[in-house]
Short mmCIF file of C-alpha atoms in Angstrom, two decimals:
data_model
loop_
_atom_site.label_atom_id
_atom_site.label_comp_id
_atom_site.label_asym_id
_atom_site.label_seq_id
_atom_site.Cartn_x
_atom_site.Cartn_y
_atom_site.Cartn_z
CA MET R 1 -0.35 22.83 21.88
CA THR R 2 -3.08 20.33 22.75
CA ASP R 3 -4.79 18.24 20.09
CA ALA R 4 -8.02 20.16 20.75
CA LEU R 5 -6.35 23.48 19.92
CA ALA R 6 -4.46 22.03 16.95
CA ASN R 7 -7.75 20.80 15.52
CA SER R 8 -9.72 23.94 16.40
CA GLY R 9 -10.95 26.34 13.78
CA LEU R 10 -13.58 26.93 11.13
CA VAL R 11 -14.81 24.85 8.23
CA ILE R 12 -16.57 26.69 5.42
CA VAL R 13 -18.91 24.26 3.70
CA ASP R 14 -20.70 24.61 0.37
CA LYS R 15 -23.96 23.13 1.63
CA PRO R 16 -25.83 20.99 -0.89
CA ALA R 17 -29.59 21.20 -1.36
CA GLY R 18 -31.81 18.87 0.62
CA MET R 19 -29.81 18.95 3.85
CA THR R 20 -30.48 20.91 7.02
CA SER R 21 -27.66 22.81 8.69
CA HIS R 22 -27.85 20.27 11.51
CA ASP R 23 -27.37 17.47 8.97
CA VAL R 24 -24.09 19.10 7.96
CA VAL R 25 -23.05 19.34 11.61
CA GLY R 26 -23.67 15.60 11.94
CA ARG R 27 -21.50 14.86 8.92
CA LEU R 28 -18.60 16.94 10.26
CA ARG R 29 -18.84 15.29 13.68
CA ARG R 30 -18.23 11.97 11.95
CA TYR R 31 -15.51 13.27 9.65
CA PHE R 32 -13.56 15.01 12.45
CA HIS R 33 -14.35 12.38 15.12
CA THR R 34 -15.63 14.94 17.61
CA LYS R 35 -18.96 16.05 19.04
CA LYS R 36 -17.70 19.62 19.25
CA VAL R 37 -19.06 20.95 15.96
CA GLY R 38 -21.53 23.81 15.56
CA HIS R 39 -22.76 26.13 12.82
CA ALA R 40 -23.33 29.86 12.49
CA GLY R 41 -26.32 31.06 10.49
CA THR R 42 -28.85 28.44 9.45
CA LEU R 43 -29.48 27.68 5.79
CA ASP R 44 -32.83 26.22 4.72
CA PRO R 45 -32.75 22.66 3.30
CA MET R 46 -33.63 24.07 -0.15
CA ALA R 47 -30.72 26.51 -0.04
CA THR R 48 -27.12 25.86 -1.01
CA GLY R 49 -23.88 27.71 -0.44
CA VAL R 50 -21.75 29.12 2.33
CA LEU R 51 -22.28 27.60 5.77
CA VAL R 52 -19.76 28.46 8.49
CA LEU R 53 -19.04 25.76 11.06
CA GLY R 54 -16.77 25.65 14.09
CA VAL R 55 -14.77 22.61 15.21
CA GLU R 56 -13.49 22.02 18.77
CA ARG R 57 -12.74 25.44 20.31
CA GLY R 58 -13.91 27.00 17.07
CA THR R 59 -17.45 26.34 18.29
CA LYS R 60 -16.85 28.84 21.13
CA PHE R 61 -15.60 31.38 18.63
CA LEU R 62 -18.82 31.24 16.60
CA ALA R 63 -20.67 33.22 19.27
CA HIS R 64 -18.21 36.09 18.76
CA MET R 65 -17.99 35.91 14.98
CA VAL R 66 -19.97 38.89 13.73
CA ALA R 67 -21.19 38.31 10.18
CA SER R 68 -23.04 41.57 9.66
CA THR R 69 -23.48 41.16 5.90
CA LYS R 70 -24.51 38.28 3.65
CA SER R 71 -24.88 37.85 -0.09
CA TYR R 72 -27.19 35.58 -2.07
CA ASP R 73 -28.08 34.54 -5.60
CA ALA R 74 -31.75 33.60 -5.87
CA THR R 75 -34.63 32.96 -8.23
CA ILE R 76 -38.02 34.54 -7.52
CA ARG R 77 -41.18 33.29 -9.23
CA LEU R 78 -43.91 35.88 -9.68
CA GLY R 79 -47.46 34.65 -10.22
CA ALA R 80 -47.82 32.31 -7.23
CA ALA R 81 -47.45 32.53 -3.45
CA THR R 82 -46.84 29.56 -1.15
CA THR R 83 -47.39 28.77 2.50
CA THR R 84 -43.66 28.87 3.19
CA ASP R 85 -42.69 31.65 0.74
CA ASP R 86 -40.53 29.13 -1.12
CA ALA R 87 -40.91 26.15 -3.45
CA GLU R 88 -41.18 23.67 -0.56
CA GLY R 89 -44.55 25.07 0.52
CA GLU R 90 -48.04 24.55 -0.87
CA TYR R 91 -49.66 26.98 -3.31
CA SER R 92 -51.71 29.55 -1.40
CA TRP R 93 -52.76 32.18 -3.94
CA GLY R 94 -51.67 33.85 -7.14
CA ALA R 95 -52.60 35.84 -10.23
CA SER R 96 -51.17 36.00 -13.72
CA ALA R 97 -47.95 38.01 -13.96
CA ALA R 98 -48.00 37.99 -17.76
CA ASP R 99 -48.91 41.68 -18.09
CA ILE R 100 -46.40 43.03 -15.55
CA ASP R 101 -43.57 44.94 -17.22
CA ARG R 102 -39.98 45.29 -16.05
CA THR R 103 -40.48 48.93 -15.05
CA ALA R 104 -43.13 47.94 -12.50
CA ILE R 105 -40.91 45.18 -11.14
CA GLU R 106 -37.91 47.50 -10.77
CA ALA R 107 -40.07 50.13 -9.03
CA GLU R 108 -41.23 47.68 -6.36
CA ILE R 109 -37.71 46.25 -5.93
CA ALA R 110 -36.48 49.79 -5.27
CA LYS R 111 -38.97 50.01 -2.37
CA LEU R 112 -37.50 46.81 -0.92
CA THR R 113 -33.95 48.20 -1.05
CA GLY R 114 -32.20 50.17 1.69
CA ASP R 115 -33.31 50.28 5.31
CA ILE R 116 -36.70 48.55 5.44
CA MET R 117 -39.05 46.87 7.89
CA GLN R 118 -39.38 43.20 7.00
CA LYS R 119 -41.75 40.58 8.35
CA PRO R 120 -39.80 37.30 8.64
CA ALA R 121 -41.18 34.18 7.01
CA ALA R 122 -43.49 32.25 9.34
CA VAL R 123 -41.54 29.08 8.55
CA SER R 124 -38.28 30.27 10.09
CA ALA R 125 -35.89 29.44 12.91
CA ILE R 126 -37.01 32.46 14.94
CA LYS R 127 -38.07 31.48 18.45
CA ILE R 128 -41.52 32.35 19.80
CA ASN R 129 -41.96 31.60 23.50
CA GLY R 130 -39.03 29.20 23.32
CA ARG R 131 -40.25 27.31 20.25
CA ARG R 132 -39.03 27.61 16.66
CA ALA R 133 -41.59 29.29 14.43
CA HIS R 134 -41.36 26.54 11.81
CA GLU R 135 -42.21 23.91 14.46
CA LEU R 136 -45.36 25.81 15.44
CA VAL R 137 -46.42 26.18 11.80
CA ARG R 138 -46.00 22.46 11.16
CA GLU R 139 -48.25 21.80 14.19
CA GLY R 140 -50.95 23.90 12.55
CA GLN R 141 -50.58 26.94 14.78
CA GLU R 142 -50.95 30.48 13.49
CA VAL R 143 -47.64 32.33 13.70
CA ASP R 144 -47.35 36.10 13.49
CA ILE R 145 -43.80 37.42 13.70
CA PRO R 146 -43.52 41.22 14.00
CA ALA R 147 -41.67 43.13 11.32
CA ARG R 148 -38.11 44.07 12.14
CA PRO R 149 -35.56 46.48 10.63
CA VAL R 150 -33.16 45.04 8.05
CA THR R 151 -30.91 46.55 5.41
CA VAL R 152 -30.87 45.48 1.75
CA ASP R 153 -27.79 47.06 0.18
CA LYS R 154 -28.28 45.50 -3.26
CA PHE R 155 -31.30 43.87 -4.90
CA ASP R 156 -30.53 43.53 -8.62
CA VAL R 157 -32.25 41.54 -11.35
CA LEU R 158 -29.71 39.58 -13.42
CA ALA R 159 -32.12 37.80 -15.75
CA GLU R 160 -35.85 37.54 -16.48
CA ARG R 161 -37.73 34.60 -17.96
CA ARG R 162 -41.41 34.59 -18.88
CA GLU R 163 -43.54 31.50 -19.34
CA GLY R 164 -47.33 31.65 -19.39
CA ASP R 165 -48.63 33.30 -16.23
CA TYR R 166 -45.23 33.27 -14.50
CA ILE R 167 -42.13 35.44 -14.43
CA ASP R 168 -38.90 34.01 -13.03
CA LEU R 169 -36.35 36.55 -11.86
CA ASP R 170 -32.71 35.66 -11.19
CA VAL R 171 -31.55 38.17 -8.58
CA THR R 172 -28.50 38.95 -6.48
CA VAL R 173 -28.92 40.38 -2.97
CA ASP R 174 -26.48 41.92 -0.49
CA CYS R 175 -28.12 42.38 2.90
CA SER R 176 -27.74 42.61 6.65
CA SER R 177 -27.78 39.52 8.81
CA GLY R 178 -31.37 38.62 9.68
CA THR R 179 -32.77 39.47 6.25
CA TYR R 180 -35.00 36.77 4.73
CA ILE R 181 -34.72 36.39 0.96
CA ARG R 182 -37.96 34.40 1.01
CA SER R 183 -39.65 37.43 2.52
CA LEU R 184 -38.31 39.64 -0.27
CA ALA R 185 -39.86 37.24 -2.80
CA ARG R 186 -43.16 37.25 -0.89
CA ASP R 187 -43.25 41.04 -0.49
CA LEU R 188 -42.38 41.67 -4.15
CA GLY R 189 -45.19 39.35 -5.25
CA GLU R 190 -47.66 41.02 -2.88
CA ALA R 191 -46.68 44.52 -4.01
CA LEU R 192 -47.28 43.49 -7.63
CA GLN R 193 -50.57 41.81 -6.56
CA VAL R 194 -49.68 38.49 -8.21
CA GLY R 195 -47.96 36.56 -5.41
CA GLY R 196 -44.34 35.50 -5.28
CA HIS R 197 -42.08 32.87 -3.81
CA LEU R 198 -38.48 31.70 -3.90
CA THR R 199 -37.56 28.78 -6.15
CA ALA R 200 -33.78 28.75 -5.68
CA LEU R 201 -31.35 30.21 -3.14
CA ARG R 202 -27.57 30.12 -2.94
CA ARG R 203 -25.63 31.97 -0.25
CA THR R 204 -22.43 33.29 -1.78
CA GLU R 205 -20.93 35.21 1.16
CA VAL R 206 -21.15 35.36 4.96
CA GLY R 207 -19.15 38.27 6.35
CA PRO R 208 -15.51 37.72 5.25
CA PHE R 209 -16.17 34.19 3.96
CA ALA R 210 -17.13 33.40 0.36
CA LEU R 211 -17.71 30.40 -1.89
CA ALA R 212 -14.01 30.50 -2.77
CA ASP R 213 -13.32 29.47 0.85
CA ALA R 214 -15.88 26.68 0.84
CA LEU R 215 -15.31 22.93 0.66
CA SER R 216 -17.78 20.32 -0.51
CA LEU R 217 -18.92 17.56 1.85
CA ASP R 218 -17.44 15.01 -0.57
CA ALA R 219 -14.04 16.70 -0.32
CA LEU R 220 -14.27 16.77 3.48
CA ALA R 221 -15.31 13.12 3.63
CA GLU R 222 -12.22 12.20 1.63
CA SER R 223 -9.87 14.52 3.52
CA PRO R 224 -11.26 16.19 6.68
CA ARG R 225 -9.52 19.54 7.15
CA LEU R 226 -10.09 22.98 8.55
CA SER R 227 -10.71 25.88 6.20
CA LEU R 228 -9.10 28.22 8.72
CA SER R 229 -7.22 27.48 11.92
CA LEU R 230 -8.36 29.31 15.05
CA ASP R 231 -5.46 31.73 14.54
CA GLU R 232 -6.49 32.44 10.95
CA ALA R 233 -10.17 32.77 11.87
CA LEU R 234 -9.59 35.41 14.54
CA ALA R 235 -7.29 37.40 12.27
CA ARG R 236 -9.74 37.17 9.33
CA CYS R 237 -12.73 38.36 11.35
CA PHE R 238 -11.18 41.09 13.53
CA PRO R 239 -8.47 43.74 13.34
CA VAL R 240 -5.21 42.46 14.79
CA LEU R 241 -3.38 43.87 17.81
CA SER R 242 0.18 42.58 18.28
CA VAL R 243 1.05 41.80 21.91
CA THR R 244 4.25 40.71 23.64
CA GLU R 245 4.87 37.19 24.94
CA GLU R 246 4.27 38.45 28.49
CA GLU R 247 0.99 40.10 27.50
CA ALA R 248 -0.09 36.99 25.60
CA ALA R 249 0.56 34.86 28.69
CA ALA R 250 -1.52 37.23 30.81
CA LEU R 251 -4.41 37.18 28.34
CA ALA R 252 -4.27 33.37 28.22
CA MET R 253 -5.03 33.44 31.95
CA GLY R 254 -7.91 35.86 31.43
CA LYS R 255 -6.02 38.80 32.90
CA TRP R 256 -6.52 42.33 31.63
CA LEU R 257 -4.03 44.77 30.14
CA GLU R 258 -3.71 48.53 30.25
CA PRO R 259 -6.07 50.33 27.79
CA ARG R 260 -4.66 51.47 24.45
CA GLY R 261 -7.44 53.56 22.99
CA LEU R 262 -8.84 50.74 20.88
CA LYS R 263 -12.31 50.88 19.41
CA GLY R 264 -14.25 47.64 19.11
CA VAL R 265 -13.04 44.07 19.39
CA HIS R 266 -9.50 43.12 18.29
CA ALA R 267 -7.64 39.83 17.94
CA ALA R 268 -4.58 39.78 20.20
CA VAL R 269 -1.76 38.02 18.35
CA ALA R 270 1.49 36.90 19.99
CA PRO R 271 4.95 37.27 18.38
CA ASN R 272 4.79 33.63 17.22
CA GLY R 273 1.66 34.43 15.18
CA GLN R 274 -0.77 32.64 17.49
CA ALA R 275 -4.08 34.41 18.22
CA VAL R 276 -4.45 34.36 21.98
CA ALA R 277 -7.74 36.12 22.59
CA LEU R 278 -10.37 38.59 21.46
CA ILE R 279 -10.03 41.76 23.50
CA LYS R 280 -12.04 44.92 24.03
CA GLU R 281 -11.58 48.00 26.14
CA LYS R 282 -13.95 48.21 29.06
CA GLY R 283 -13.44 51.37 31.05
CA LYS R 284 -9.82 51.42 32.20
CA ARG R 285 -9.17 47.81 31.22
CA LEU R 286 -8.25 46.05 28.02
CA ALA R 287 -10.14 42.85 28.82
CA THR R 288 -10.71 39.52 27.13
CA VAL R 289 -14.09 38.72 25.60
CA PHE R 290 -12.95 35.30 24.32
CA VAL R 291 -9.78 33.40 25.15
CA ALA R 292 -8.78 31.31 22.16
CA ARG R 293 -5.78 29.74 23.87
CA PRO R 294 -6.52 29.49 27.60
CA SER R 295 -3.53 28.60 29.79
CA THR R 296 -5.53 25.64 31.11
CA LEU R 297 -5.39 23.87 27.73
#
């Protein structure tokens, strides 16, 4: 096994507040002494929690890692809207939320649960004509991102605090990838006609990865280590198909196998426990979609 493969895999970081996802990438490049570090699923600087990063060949795996669901803990402030839909933006409008009762709040939350059309926050990483939306906003340009379908499986209020004209709601959200929690805060505030924005956000799960898997940057600085090897990552994210040594060797060269009636992508694992490739049936071929251990390495 080459050093690159031995050091390939995923690092699950508990991102601290105040750092961009790219800042975390920079830290890991220094800690692991490699430029081959990338992340999956941006977290805003204000947000904390689960950030999945790939190291060495793990960066190639990120493109195939399907994290269809995510979970968050957040705090929504009702009574004020901001230009960014979170606490980092400037106040834009608002009205007193003092007279809004819990029944009204729960009724509007119910409308934001399930399969909904959501307009992403203007200050987001979505690209418009090749440029990030947040870059255009900072340049003073008007940005209008069309609404898109998302799924909010759970949107529950855990606690409610009232102070003057404001209501702070601690909520937990389970949702599809691509859902903006800031947009939920904005839309709830608009529906209640008082304005709303996000004051705290912590991502607790990304697909099969949770805070229990995450390491702090301080811990990684002291002892750089993978959270999951490439073998463990493939097996965690996809159903496993056991293959023979001969089949593993063929897959390592990008060759295809005879179809087996599989549905979806599987991780092909050799008898020695090494994950060789991600495979998927295409017509009459069981073909590779990602070779984790190419014969050339």
